[in-house]
PDB file of C-alpha atoms in Angstrom:
ATOM      1  CA  MET A   1       0.000   0.000   0.000  1.00  0.00           C
ATOM      2  CA  THR A   2       0.982   3.608  -0.518  1.00  0.00           C
ATOM      3  CA  TYR A   3      -0.529   7.026  -0.019  1.00  0.00           C
ATOM      4  CA  VAL A   4      -1.341   9.446  -2.823  1.00  0.00           C
ATOM      5  CA  VAL A   5      -2.059  13.141  -3.156  1.00  0.00           C
ATOM      6  CA  THR A   6      -5.407  13.992  -4.755  1.00  0.00           C
ATOM      7  CA  ASP A   7      -6.731  17.114  -6.477  1.00  0.00           C
ATOM      8  CA  ASN A   8      -7.610  18.682  -3.121  1.00  0.00           C
ATOM      9  CA  CYS A   9      -3.951  19.778  -2.968  1.00  0.00           C
ATOM     10  CA  ILE A  10      -4.089  21.748  -6.216  1.00  0.00           C
ATOM     11  CA  ASN A  11      -3.767  25.508  -5.634  1.00  0.00           C
ATOM     12  CA  CYS A  12      -3.336  24.911  -1.891  1.00  0.00           C
ATOM     13  CA  LYS A  13       0.003  23.102  -1.650  1.00  0.00           C
ATOM     14  CA  PHE A  14       0.184  22.960   2.110  1.00  0.00           C
ATOM     15  CA  THR A  15       3.470  21.258   2.970  1.00  0.00           C
ATOM     16  CA  ASP A  16       2.787  20.127   6.530  1.00  0.00           C
ATOM     17  CA  CYS A  17       2.921  16.548   5.190  1.00  0.00           C
ATOM     18  CA  VAL A  18       6.451  16.983   3.846  1.00  0.00           C
ATOM     19  CA  GLU A  19       7.772  17.911   7.256  1.00  0.00           C
ATOM     20  CA  VAL A  20       6.708  14.610   8.843  1.00  0.00           C
ATOM     21  CA  CYS A  21       7.612  12.219   5.994  1.00  0.00           C
ATOM     22  CA  PRO A  22      10.430   9.912   7.161  1.00  0.00           C
ATOM     23  CA  VAL A  23      11.480   8.886   3.634  1.00  0.00           C
ATOM     24  CA  ASP A  24      11.244  12.148   1.657  1.00  0.00           C
ATOM     25  CA  CYS A  25       8.857  10.763  -0.962  1.00  0.00           C
ATOM     26  CA  PHE A  26       7.053  14.058  -1.723  1.00  0.00           C
ATOM     27  CA  TYR A  27       7.693  15.911  -4.964  1.00  0.00           C
ATOM     28  CA  GLU A  28       6.747  19.483  -5.750  1.00  0.00           C
ATOM     29  CA  GLY A  29       5.007  20.936  -8.754  1.00  0.00           C
ATOM     30  CA  GLU A  30       4.134  24.539  -9.370  1.00  0.00           C
ATOM     31  CA  ASN A  31       0.721  24.284  -7.668  1.00  0.00           C
ATOM     32  CA  THR A  32       0.549  20.859  -5.995  1.00  0.00           C
ATOM     33  CA  LEU A  33       2.516  18.019  -4.427  1.00  0.00           C
ATOM     34  CA  VAL A  34       2.657  14.314  -5.231  1.00  0.00           C
ATOM     35  CA  ILE A  35       3.935  11.202  -3.455  1.00  0.00           C
ATOM     36  CA  HIS A  36       6.154   8.720  -5.253  1.00  0.00           C
ATOM     37  CA  PRO A  37       4.228   5.457  -4.762  1.00  0.00           C
ATOM     38  CA  ASP A  38       7.373   3.327  -4.984  1.00  0.00           C
ATOM     39  CA  GLU A  39       9.094   5.319  -2.236  1.00  0.00           C
ATOM     40  CA  CYS A  40       6.198   5.670   0.218  1.00  0.00           C
ATOM     41  CA  ILE A  41       6.545   3.213   3.109  1.00  0.00           C
ATOM     42  CA  ASP A  42       2.872   3.352   4.082  1.00  0.00           C
ATOM     43  CA  CYS A  43       3.536   4.828   7.509  1.00  0.00           C
ATOM     44  CA  GLY A  44       0.516   7.140   7.223  1.00  0.00           C
ATOM     45  CA  VAL A  45       1.961  10.021   9.241  1.00  0.00           C
ATOM     46  CA  CYS A  46       1.352  12.464   6.385  1.00  0.00           C
ATOM     47  CA  GLU A  47      -2.388  11.880   6.027  1.00  0.00           C
ATOM     48  CA  PRO A  48      -3.585  13.589   9.246  1.00  0.00           C
ATOM     49  CA  GLU A  49      -1.142  16.481   8.727  1.00  0.00           C
ATOM     50  CA  CYS A  50      -2.769  17.687   5.491  1.00  0.00           C
ATOM     51  CA  PRO A  51      -5.048  20.702   6.125  1.00  0.00           C
ATOM     52  CA  ALA A  52      -6.705  20.140   2.718  1.00  0.00           C
ATOM     53  CA  ASP A  53      -7.469  16.464   3.390  1.00  0.00           C
ATOM     54  CA  ALA A  54      -5.736  15.704   0.076  1.00  0.00           C
ATOM     55  CA  ILE A  55      -3.829  12.544   1.042  1.00  0.00           C
ATOM     56  CA  ARG A  56      -5.512   9.174   0.672  1.00  0.00           C
ATOM     57  CA  PRO A  57      -4.434   5.524   0.868  1.00  0.00           C
ATOM     58  CA  ASP A  58      -4.283   3.755  -2.478  1.00  0.00           C
ATOM     59  CA  THR A  59      -6.821   1.270  -1.135  1.00  0.00           C
ATOM     60  CA  ASP A  60      -9.615   3.853  -1.486  1.00  0.00           C
ATOM     61  CA  ASP A  61     -12.075   2.885  -4.217  1.00  0.00           C
ATOM     62  CA  ASP A  62     -11.213   5.869  -6.430  1.00  0.00           C
ATOM     63  CA  ALA A  63      -7.432   5.917  -5.826  1.00  0.00           C
ATOM     64  CA  ALA A  64      -6.108   4.073  -8.924  1.00  0.00           C
ATOM     65  CA  PRO A  65      -5.877   7.131 -11.206  1.00  0.00           C
ATOM     66  CA  TRP A  66      -4.194   9.092  -8.418  1.00  0.00           C
ATOM     67  CA  VAL A  67      -1.472   6.460  -8.038  1.00  0.00           C
ATOM     68  CA  GLU A  68      -0.541   6.826 -11.693  1.00  0.00           C
ATOM     69  CA  MET A  69      -0.720  10.623 -11.602  1.00  0.00           C
ATOM     70  CA  ASN A  70       1.479  10.731  -8.486  1.00  0.00           C
ATOM     71  CA  ARG A  71       3.996   8.349 -10.087  1.00  0.00           C
ATOM     72  CA  LYS A  72       4.140  10.358 -13.330  1.00  0.00           C
ATOM     73  CA  TYR A  73       4.892  13.681 -11.686  1.00  0.00           C
ATOM     74  CA  ALA A  74       7.134  12.295  -8.940  1.00  0.00           C
ATOM     75  CA  GLU A  75       9.431  11.118 -11.721  1.00  0.00           C
ATOM     76  CA  GLN A  76       9.511  14.638 -13.243  1.00  0.00           C
ATOM     77  CA  TRP A  77       9.395  17.066 -10.330  1.00  0.00           C
ATOM     78  CA  PRO A  78      12.005  17.850  -7.639  1.00  0.00           C
ATOM     79  CA  VAL A  79      11.825  16.280  -4.205  1.00  0.00           C
ATOM     80  CA  ILE A  80      10.631  18.544  -1.391  1.00  0.00           C
ATOM     81  CA  THR A  81      11.913  17.855   2.112  1.00  0.00           C
ATOM     82  CA  GLU A  82      11.134  21.024   4.065  1.00  0.00           C
ATOM     83  CA  LYS A  83       7.923  22.844   4.888  1.00  0.00           C
ATOM     84  CA  LYS A  84       7.217  25.944   2.805  1.00  0.00           C
ATOM     85  CA  ASP A  85       4.452  28.517   2.772  1.00  0.00           C
ATOM     86  CA  PRO A  86       1.283  27.339   1.016  1.00  0.00           C
ATOM     87  CA  MET A  87      -0.027  28.981  -2.156  1.00  0.00           C
ATOM     88  CA  PRO A  88      -1.027  32.620  -1.463  1.00  0.00           C
ATOM     89  CA  ASP A  89      -4.757  31.912  -1.785  1.00  0.00           C
ATOM     90  CA  ALA A  90      -4.665  28.363  -0.386  1.00  0.00           C
ATOM     91  CA  ASP A  91      -7.425  28.945   2.138  1.00  0.00           C
ATOM     92  CA  ALA A  92      -9.781  30.134  -0.598  1.00  0.00           C
ATOM     93  CA  TRP A  93      -9.110  26.986  -2.662  1.00  0.00           C
ATOM     94  CA  ASN A  94      -9.179  24.532   0.226  1.00  0.00           C
ATOM     95  CA  GLY A  95     -12.157  22.206  -0.146  1.00  0.00           C
ATOM     96  CA  LYS A  96     -13.192  23.294  -3.636  1.00  0.00           C
ATOM     97  CA  GLU A  97     -14.094  20.472  -5.998  1.00  0.00           C
ATOM     98  CA  GLY A  98     -13.085  19.933  -9.611  1.00  0.00           C
ATOM     99  CA  LYS A  99      -9.577  21.340  -9.366  1.00  0.00           C
ATOM    100  CA  LEU A 100      -7.905  18.701 -11.573  1.00  0.00           C
ATOM    101  CA  ASP A 101      -8.235  20.953 -14.633  1.00  0.00           C
ATOM    102  CA  LEU A 102      -6.088  23.514 -12.799  1.00  0.00           C
ATOM    103  CA  LEU A 103      -3.139  21.131 -12.357  1.00  0.00           C
ATOM    104  CA  SER A 104       0.094  22.633 -13.632  1.00  0.00           C
ATOM    105  CA  GLU A 105       2.553  20.090 -15.018  1.00  0.00           C
ATOM    106  CA  THR A 106       5.374  22.552 -14.400  1.00  0.00           C
ATOM    107  CA  PRO A 107       7.873  21.606 -11.686  1.00  0.00           C
ATOM    108  CA  ALA A 108       8.288  23.940  -8.722  1.00  0.00           C
ATOM    109  CA  ALA A 109      10.708  26.802  -9.238  1.00  0.00           C
ATOM    110  CA  ALA A 110      14.122  26.178  -7.768  1.00  0.00           C
TER     111      ALA A 110
END
């Protein structure tokens, strides 16, 4: 099992989860994070830390597409190991549905 980041993270990008990850398996895009499913050790410490409730176990019924999306971008984006400020309007986006169309495929700026 692994954990995955869902579209709830898009335009929020809270990084509380990154701070607690013992294996540094989070990767950062311009407006979201992903978890590398082959690096995640299924410890689950990240899930309760996410203010956007964007982290789910891959055993959830609708998780399969998220596993592949997380894998794809984790192989393209840089690893993130330290907490950063969220997106400027993260609170306004938190909890909004249908954010997948807003996903930027651009890696985070260095």
